[in-house]
Tab-separated table of C-alpha atoms in Angstrom:
chain	number	residue	atom	x	y	z
A	1	MET	CA	10.589	-13.979	-9.736
A	2	LYS	CA	9.473	-17.306	-11.124
A	3	ASN	CA	5.792	-17.963	-11.366
A	4	GLN	CA	5.797	-20.827	-8.872
A	5	THR	CA	3.654	-22.096	-6.042
A	6	ALA	CA	6.486	-22.249	-3.535
A	7	LEU	CA	8.365	-18.987	-3.041
A	8	ASP	CA	11.720	-18.812	-1.286
A	9	VAL	CA	13.032	-16.060	0.942
A	10	GLN	CA	14.629	-14.128	-1.915
A	11	ASP	CA	11.419	-14.256	-3.984
A	12	VAL	CA	9.512	-12.669	-1.090
A	13	ALA	CA	12.249	-10.089	-0.564
A	14	ASN	CA	12.005	-9.106	-4.222
A	15	ILE	CA	8.204	-8.854	-4.111
A	16	LEU	CA	8.265	-6.665	-1.009
A	17	ASN	CA	11.472	-4.857	-1.985
A	18	ILE	CA	13.043	-5.561	1.376
A	19	ALA	CA	16.247	-7.319	2.541
A	20	ARG	CA	16.343	-11.074	3.113
A	21	ASN	CA	17.030	-10.460	6.820
A	22	THR	CA	13.840	-8.427	7.052
A	23	VAL	CA	11.860	-11.384	5.684
A	24	TYR	CA	13.296	-13.561	8.484
A	25	GLU	CA	12.293	-10.893	11.002
A	26	LEU	CA	8.720	-10.908	9.651
A	27	ILE	CA	8.627	-14.688	10.146
A	28	LYS	CA	10.057	-14.347	13.671
A	29	ARG	CA	7.429	-11.769	14.612
A	30	GLY	CA	4.637	-13.869	13.144
A	31	GLU	CA	3.750	-11.183	10.599
A	32	ILE	CA	3.979	-13.464	7.540
A	33	ASN	CA	3.095	-17.127	7.270
A	34	SER	CA	5.611	-19.650	6.007
A	35	TYR	CA	6.414	-23.364	6.044
A	36	LYS	CA	9.524	-25.541	5.808
A	37	VAL	CA	10.611	-28.087	3.241
A	38	GLY	CA	13.449	-29.821	5.087
A	39	ARG	CA	15.489	-26.921	6.468
A	40	LYS	CA	14.400	-24.428	3.793
A	41	VAL	CA	11.752	-21.765	4.408
A	42	ARG	CA	9.006	-21.529	1.780
A	43	PHE	CA	5.931	-19.337	1.198
A	44	THR	CA	2.823	-19.360	-0.974
A	45	MET	CA	1.727	-16.361	-2.960
A	46	LYS	CA	-1.291	-16.182	-0.666
A	47	ASP	CA	1.025	-15.782	2.356
A	48	VAL	CA	2.572	-12.728	0.686
A	49	GLU	CA	-0.783	-11.287	-0.393
A	50	ASP	CA	-2.150	-11.779	3.139
A	51	TYR	CA	0.869	-9.918	4.559
A	52	ILE	CA	0.373	-7.064	2.098
A	53	SER	CA	-3.339	-6.873	2.933
A	54	GLY	CA	-2.546	-6.769	6.661
A	55	SER	CA	-0.047	-3.960	6.069
A	56	LYS	CA	-2.851	-1.809	4.669
A	57	LYS	CA	-4.332	-1.245	8.098
A	58	ILE	CA	-3.778	2.148	9.670
A	59	ARG	CA	-4.051	2.585	13.393
A	60	ILE	CA	-6.598	5.194	14.252
A	61	PRO	CA	-5.341	7.738	16.807
A	62	GLU	CA	-6.562	7.141	20.331
A	63	GLN	CA	-9.074	9.681	21.581
A	64	CYS	CA	-8.532	11.784	24.634
A	65	GLU	CA	-10.786	10.460	27.425
A	66	ILE	CA	-11.516	13.982	28.563
A	67	CYS	CA	-12.170	15.930	25.369
A	68	HIS	CA	-12.856	12.981	23.012
A	69	ALA	CA	-10.666	14.565	20.361
A	70	ASP	CA	-7.746	13.140	18.408
A	71	HIS	CA	-4.358	14.439	19.702
A	72	GLY	CA	-2.532	14.400	16.419
A	73	SER	CA	0.986	15.668	15.947
A	74	ALA	CA	2.194	17.663	12.947
A	75	ALA	CA	1.707	16.240	9.439
A	76	GLY	CA	-1.812	15.083	10.310
A	77	GLN	CA	-0.479	12.203	12.402
A	78	ASN	CA	-0.808	10.695	15.762
A	79	GLU	CA	2.379	10.537	17.755
A	80	LYS	CA	2.957	6.913	16.828
A	81	GLY	CA	4.368	7.784	13.439
A	82	PHE	CA	4.583	9.502	10.081
A	83	VAL	CA	2.489	7.185	7.850
A	84	ILE	CA	3.211	6.989	4.109
A	85	CYS	CA	0.538	5.211	2.051
A	86	GLY	CA	0.787	3.585	-1.332
A	87	GLN	CA	1.966	0.557	-3.251
A	88	ASP	CA	5.240	0.827	-5.128
A	89	LEU	CA	8.897	-0.011	-4.728
A	90	VAL	CA	9.803	3.683	-4.903
A	91	LEU	CA	7.797	4.240	-1.689
A	92	ASP	CA	9.508	1.276	0.015
A	93	ALA	CA	12.927	2.768	-0.842
A	94	LEU	CA	11.815	6.220	0.265
A	95	VAL	CA	10.679	4.922	3.663
A	96	GLU	CA	13.949	3.003	4.053
A	97	SER	CA	15.977	6.134	3.352
A	98	MET	CA	13.909	8.285	5.729
A	99	GLN	CA	14.249	5.702	8.538
A	100	LYS	CA	18.029	6.082	8.429
A	101	GLU	CA	17.723	9.518	10.017
A	102	GLN	CA	16.506	9.128	13.573
A	103	LEU	CA	13.992	11.893	14.150
A	104	GLN	CA	11.367	12.117	16.870
A	105	GLN	CA	8.580	10.922	14.622
A	106	PRO	CA	9.094	7.375	13.241
A	107	VAL	CA	8.267	6.637	9.606
A	108	LEU	CA	5.661	3.951	9.038
A	109	ARG	CA	4.448	2.218	5.888
A	110	SER	CA	0.872	1.392	4.815
A	111	TYR	CA	-0.091	-0.401	1.562
A	112	LEU	CA	-3.386	1.346	1.043
A	113	SER	CA	-4.735	1.936	-2.423
A	114	SER	CA	-4.645	5.402	-4.016
A	115	TYR	CA	-8.344	6.163	-3.237
A	116	ASP	CA	-8.246	4.824	0.360
A	117	GLY	CA	-4.954	6.640	0.956
A	118	LEU	CA	-6.547	9.988	0.073
A	119	VAL	CA	-9.419	9.219	2.414
A	120	GLU	CA	-7.046	8.500	5.328
A	121	LEU	CA	-5.087	11.629	4.494
A	122	TYR	CA	-8.323	13.594	4.784
A	123	ARG	CA	-9.149	11.869	8.085
A	124	GLY	CA	-5.722	12.718	9.530
A	125	ASN	CA	-4.513	9.143	9.734
A	126	ALA	CA	-1.761	9.500	7.136
A	127	ALA	CA	0.925	12.123	6.480
A	128	VAL	CA	1.560	11.396	2.779
A	129	THR	CA	-0.256	9.251	0.268
A	130	ALA	CA	0.698	8.170	-3.220
A	131	ALA	CA	-1.861	8.300	-6.050
A	132	HIS	CA	-2.180	7.334	-9.667
A	133	LEU	CA	-5.876	7.978	-10.337
A	134	TRP	CA	-6.816	8.812	-13.918
A	135	ASP	CA	-9.808	10.998	-14.658
A	136	SER	CA	-10.923	10.349	-18.202
A	137	SER	CA	-13.099	13.474	-18.431
A	138	THR	CA	-10.038	15.777	-18.070
A	139	ASN	CA	-7.351	13.256	-19.094
A	140	THR	CA	-5.404	14.227	-15.990
A	141	TYR	CA	-4.076	12.321	-13.041
A	142	ASN	CA	-4.918	12.872	-9.369
A	143	ILE	CA	-5.908	16.534	-9.256
A	144	PRO	CA	-9.705	15.925	-9.713
A	145	PHE	CA	-9.612	13.176	-7.072
A	146	VAL	CA	-7.642	15.306	-4.560
A	147	ARG	CA	-10.205	18.074	-4.943
A	148	ALA	CA	-13.072	15.669	-4.447
A	149	LEU	CA	-11.676	13.601	-1.550
A	150	LEU	CA	-9.967	16.442	0.360
A	151	PRO	CA	-12.760	19.059	0.293
A	152	GLY	CA	-11.720	22.370	1.756
A	153	VAL	CA	-8.172	21.049	2.433
A	154	PRO	CA	-5.295	22.839	0.603
A	155	ALA	CA	-2.888	20.200	-0.666
A	156	VAL	CA	0.469	19.940	-2.507
A	157	ILE	CA	1.013	17.323	-5.185
A	158	VAL	CA	4.612	16.216	-5.705
A	159	HIS	CA	5.782	14.265	-8.764
A	160	LEU	CA	7.300	10.905	-8.000
A	161	THR	CA	7.665	9.060	-11.273
A	162	VAL	CA	6.038	8.232	-14.582
A	163	ARG	CA	5.117	4.602	-14.898
A	164	THR	CA	3.897	2.524	-17.800
A	165	GLN	CA	0.492	0.829	-17.303
A	166	GLY	CA	-0.847	-1.930	-19.517
A	167	PHE	CA	-2.046	-5.535	-19.752
A	168	PHE	CA	-0.470	-8.598	-18.232
A	169	VAL	CA	-1.094	-11.438	-20.694
A	170	ALA	CA	0.149	-15.020	-20.955
A	171	LYS	CA	3.556	-15.531	-22.567
A	172	GLY	CA	3.268	-15.259	-26.288
A	173	ASN	CA	-0.139	-13.583	-26.013
A	174	PRO	CA	-2.132	-16.627	-27.225
A	175	ARG	CA	-5.435	-14.715	-27.076
A	176	ARG	CA	-4.142	-12.046	-29.496
A	177	ILE	CA	-5.007	-9.250	-27.048
A	178	LYS	CA	-4.243	-5.739	-28.368
A	179	GLY	CA	-5.988	-3.132	-26.256
A	180	TRP	CA	-8.911	-1.946	-24.130
A	181	LYS	CA	-11.597	-3.050	-26.590
A	182	ASP	CA	-10.625	-6.692	-25.978
A	183	LEU	CA	-12.176	-6.334	-22.533
A	184	GLY	CA	-15.553	-6.703	-24.264
A	185	ARG	CA	-14.706	-10.111	-25.737
A	186	ARG	CA	-16.663	-12.987	-24.203
A	187	ASP	CA	-13.732	-15.384	-24.503
A	188	ILE	CA	-11.549	-13.179	-22.264
A	189	ARG	CA	-11.288	-13.532	-18.444
A	190	ILE	CA	-9.762	-10.826	-16.309
A	191	VAL	CA	-8.598	-10.565	-12.745
A	192	ASN	CA	-9.100	-7.212	-11.033
A	193	ARG	CA	-7.606	-5.055	-8.299
A	194	GLU	CA	-9.703	-4.031	-5.276
A	195	LYS	CA	-11.941	-0.938	-5.413
A	196	GLY	CA	-9.858	2.239	-4.985
A	197	ALA	CA	-6.711	0.924	-6.596
A	198	GLY	CA	-5.327	3.097	-9.337
A	199	SER	CA	-5.291	0.179	-11.781
A	200	ARG	CA	-8.928	-0.545	-11.037
A	201	VAL	CA	-9.869	3.114	-11.624
A	202	LEU	CA	-7.962	3.064	-14.931
A	203	LEU	CA	-9.804	-0.037	-16.007
A	204	ASP	CA	-13.209	1.366	-14.975
A	205	GLU	CA	-12.607	4.639	-16.806
A	206	HIS	CA	-11.776	2.850	-20.040
A	207	LEU	CA	-14.820	0.579	-19.658
A	208	ARG	CA	-16.974	3.666	-19.268
A	209	LEU	CA	-15.424	5.319	-22.339
A	210	LEU	CA	-16.009	2.180	-24.394
A	211	GLY	CA	-19.602	1.752	-23.116
A	212	ILE	CA	-18.771	-1.728	-21.723
A	213	LYS	CA	-20.727	-2.704	-18.611
A	214	ALA	CA	-18.482	-3.969	-15.841
A	215	SER	CA	-20.946	-6.790	-15.105
A	216	SER	CA	-20.505	-8.078	-18.652
A	217	VAL	CA	-16.704	-8.502	-18.265
A	218	ASN	CA	-15.842	-12.077	-17.401
A	219	GLY	CA	-13.886	-12.086	-14.139
A	220	TYR	CA	-14.487	-8.439	-13.278
A	221	TYR	CA	-15.449	-9.236	-9.680
A	222	THR	CA	-12.449	-11.562	-9.131
A	223	GLU	CA	-10.033	-9.446	-7.075
A	224	THR	CA	-6.517	-9.672	-5.652
A	225	ALA	CA	-4.768	-7.221	-3.353
A	226	ALA	CA	-1.257	-7.439	-4.724
A	227	HIS	CA	0.264	-6.308	-8.095
A	228	VAL	CA	2.375	-9.490	-8.331
A	229	GLY	CA	-0.691	-11.580	-7.470
A	230	LEU	CA	-2.364	-10.220	-10.619
A	231	ALA	CA	0.542	-11.189	-12.838
A	232	SER	CA	0.840	-14.580	-11.205
A	233	THR	CA	-2.877	-15.279	-11.786
A	234	VAL	CA	-2.433	-14.534	-15.507
A	235	GLY	CA	0.854	-16.469	-15.624
A	236	ARG	CA	-0.689	-19.682	-14.315
A	237	GLY	CA	-3.652	-19.434	-16.701
A	238	ASP	CA	-6.421	-18.496	-14.263
A	239	ALA	CA	-7.080	-15.243	-16.146
A	240	ASP	CA	-6.201	-13.800	-19.577
A	241	ILE	CA	-5.812	-10.125	-18.654
A	242	ALA	CA	-4.885	-8.009	-15.686
A	243	VAL	CA	-4.064	-4.296	-15.577
A	244	GLY	CA	-0.750	-3.383	-14.018
A	245	SER	CA	2.642	-1.791	-14.351
A	246	GLU	CA	5.537	-2.862	-16.600
A	247	PHE	CA	7.947	-3.397	-13.731
A	248	VAL	CA	5.624	-5.974	-12.073
A	249	ALA	CA	5.168	-7.842	-15.353
A	250	ARG	CA	8.910	-8.316	-15.641
A	251	GLN	CA	8.997	-10.093	-12.291
A	252	VAL	CA	6.896	-13.022	-13.540
A	253	GLU	CA	8.570	-15.114	-16.275
A	254	SER	CA	5.338	-16.579	-17.749
A	255	VAL	CA	3.794	-13.161	-18.418
A	256	ASP	CA	4.131	-10.666	-21.322
A	257	PHE	CA	3.317	-6.954	-21.066
A	258	ILE	CA	1.211	-4.826	-23.453
A	259	PRO	CA	1.982	-1.149	-22.782
A	260	LEU	CA	-1.149	1.049	-23.023
A	261	GLN	CA	-0.749	4.242	-21.026
A	262	LYS	CA	1.822	6.445	-19.263
A	263	GLU	CA	0.663	7.431	-15.795
A	264	SER	CA	1.721	10.055	-13.247
A	265	PHE	CA	2.552	8.511	-9.902
A	266	GLU	CA	2.492	11.351	-7.373
A	267	LEU	CA	2.536	12.153	-3.657
A	268	VAL	CA	-0.190	14.199	-1.921
A	269	ILE	CA	0.540	16.174	1.225
A	270	LYS	CA	-1.628	18.614	3.138
A	271	LYS	CA	-0.257	22.129	2.576
A	272	GLU	CA	-0.291	22.934	6.290
A	273	ASP	CA	2.096	20.072	6.863
A	274	PHE	CA	4.515	20.818	4.035
A	275	GLU	CA	7.125	22.524	6.205
A	276	THR	CA	7.264	19.867	8.942
A	277	GLU	CA	10.519	18.144	9.689
A	278	ARG	CA	9.680	14.799	8.130
A	279	VAL	CA	8.206	16.332	4.975
A	280	ARG	CA	11.320	18.491	4.449
A	281	GLN	CA	13.401	15.401	4.909
A	282	MET	CA	11.327	13.521	2.357
A	283	MET	CA	11.664	16.265	-0.193
A	284	ARG	CA	15.454	16.396	0.243
A	285	ILE	CA	15.643	12.700	-0.466
A	286	LEU	CA	13.387	12.829	-3.531
A	287	LYS	CA	15.447	15.666	-5.035
A	288	SER	CA	18.760	13.981	-4.398
A	289	SER	CA	20.593	12.516	-7.382
A	290	GLN	CA	21.575	9.507	-5.292
A	291	PHE	CA	17.956	8.500	-4.694
A	292	ARG	CA	16.940	9.049	-8.336
A	293	GLN	CA	19.852	6.947	-9.590
A	294	GLU	CA	18.384	3.943	-7.754
A	295	PHE	CA	15.586	3.875	-10.394
A	296	GLU	CA	17.522	4.714	-13.521
A	297	GLY	CA	17.291	1.903	-15.970
A	298	ILE	CA	14.354	0.167	-14.250
A	299	ALA	CA	11.829	-0.754	-16.973
A	300	GLY	CA	8.599	1.214	-16.780
A	301	TYR	CA	9.924	4.031	-14.606
A	302	ASP	CA	10.942	7.617	-15.424
A	303	ALA	CA	12.279	9.453	-12.328
A	304	ALA	CA	13.601	12.516	-14.230
A	305	ASN	CA	11.377	15.042	-12.381
A	306	MET	CA	11.089	13.349	-9.060
A	307	GLY	CA	10.453	15.800	-6.195
A	308	THR	CA	8.940	18.510	-8.423
A	309	ILE	CA	5.830	20.233	-7.124
A	310	VAL	CA	3.216	19.851	-9.857
A	311	ALA	CA	0.229	21.477	-8.252
A	312	GLU	CA	-1.014	23.334	-5.180
A	313	ILE	CA	-4.720	22.899	-4.711
């Protein structure tokens, strides 16, 4: 996607990993803002970011007027749907594949961050959540956070993919940025993800290891909700660094990528829900060669062990 102010329908489809027709449906339903230049539909990046932010909302199950308790169905859900939380094109493709099989429980999508997704899983408002939360003390992903945020709740962690995380920098890297220590430079401005995002946690953990105070980092409190929004901010010169994945960096022409760390991107499911119909369907898809092949050759992704159970907590 070009780093431009005006986005066309195909740009938005690429960002959201959906079909062009779906973009037109979103316009028709009033779910995404747009404008016209002549007969052509155009969007701003803020329109896309606002749509993603709105998609993060999860409907809380209605309470029974008599007993004042949530009447949730299997997989920790209300009867309105099987909610999958997280922010990645793999999840979008997974939901699309699951929706092709018409089961009683519809599959819904929420773009919550890793931390917030785990909280909603604990609360019973999500069936599955994706996480890529790095714990520097153990040099492991997700397990320490699952234990902390799902206290007393047995859970299964399923491997989805390995992604490459690093810095988005301006084309040609004019600031000569090399690694995490450059975050301490006073001539560097960053743009950050919201609290709870895996990229934000990764940044915070490295700042802690380096002894750099967050308040001393120029731009630390400047946030954006979308991965592509980070890259676009760097590409147009409003920031020098953002933390994100290699795939996203390749969508913005005016941005280079500095690889820094391989991360485990995984799914978390409550153990009591693991044998439900929708979870069994999800696991079949993840283990299928057809689904894995969709991500072979995509820069920054390694789907070799997709669908493998990595931990039962």
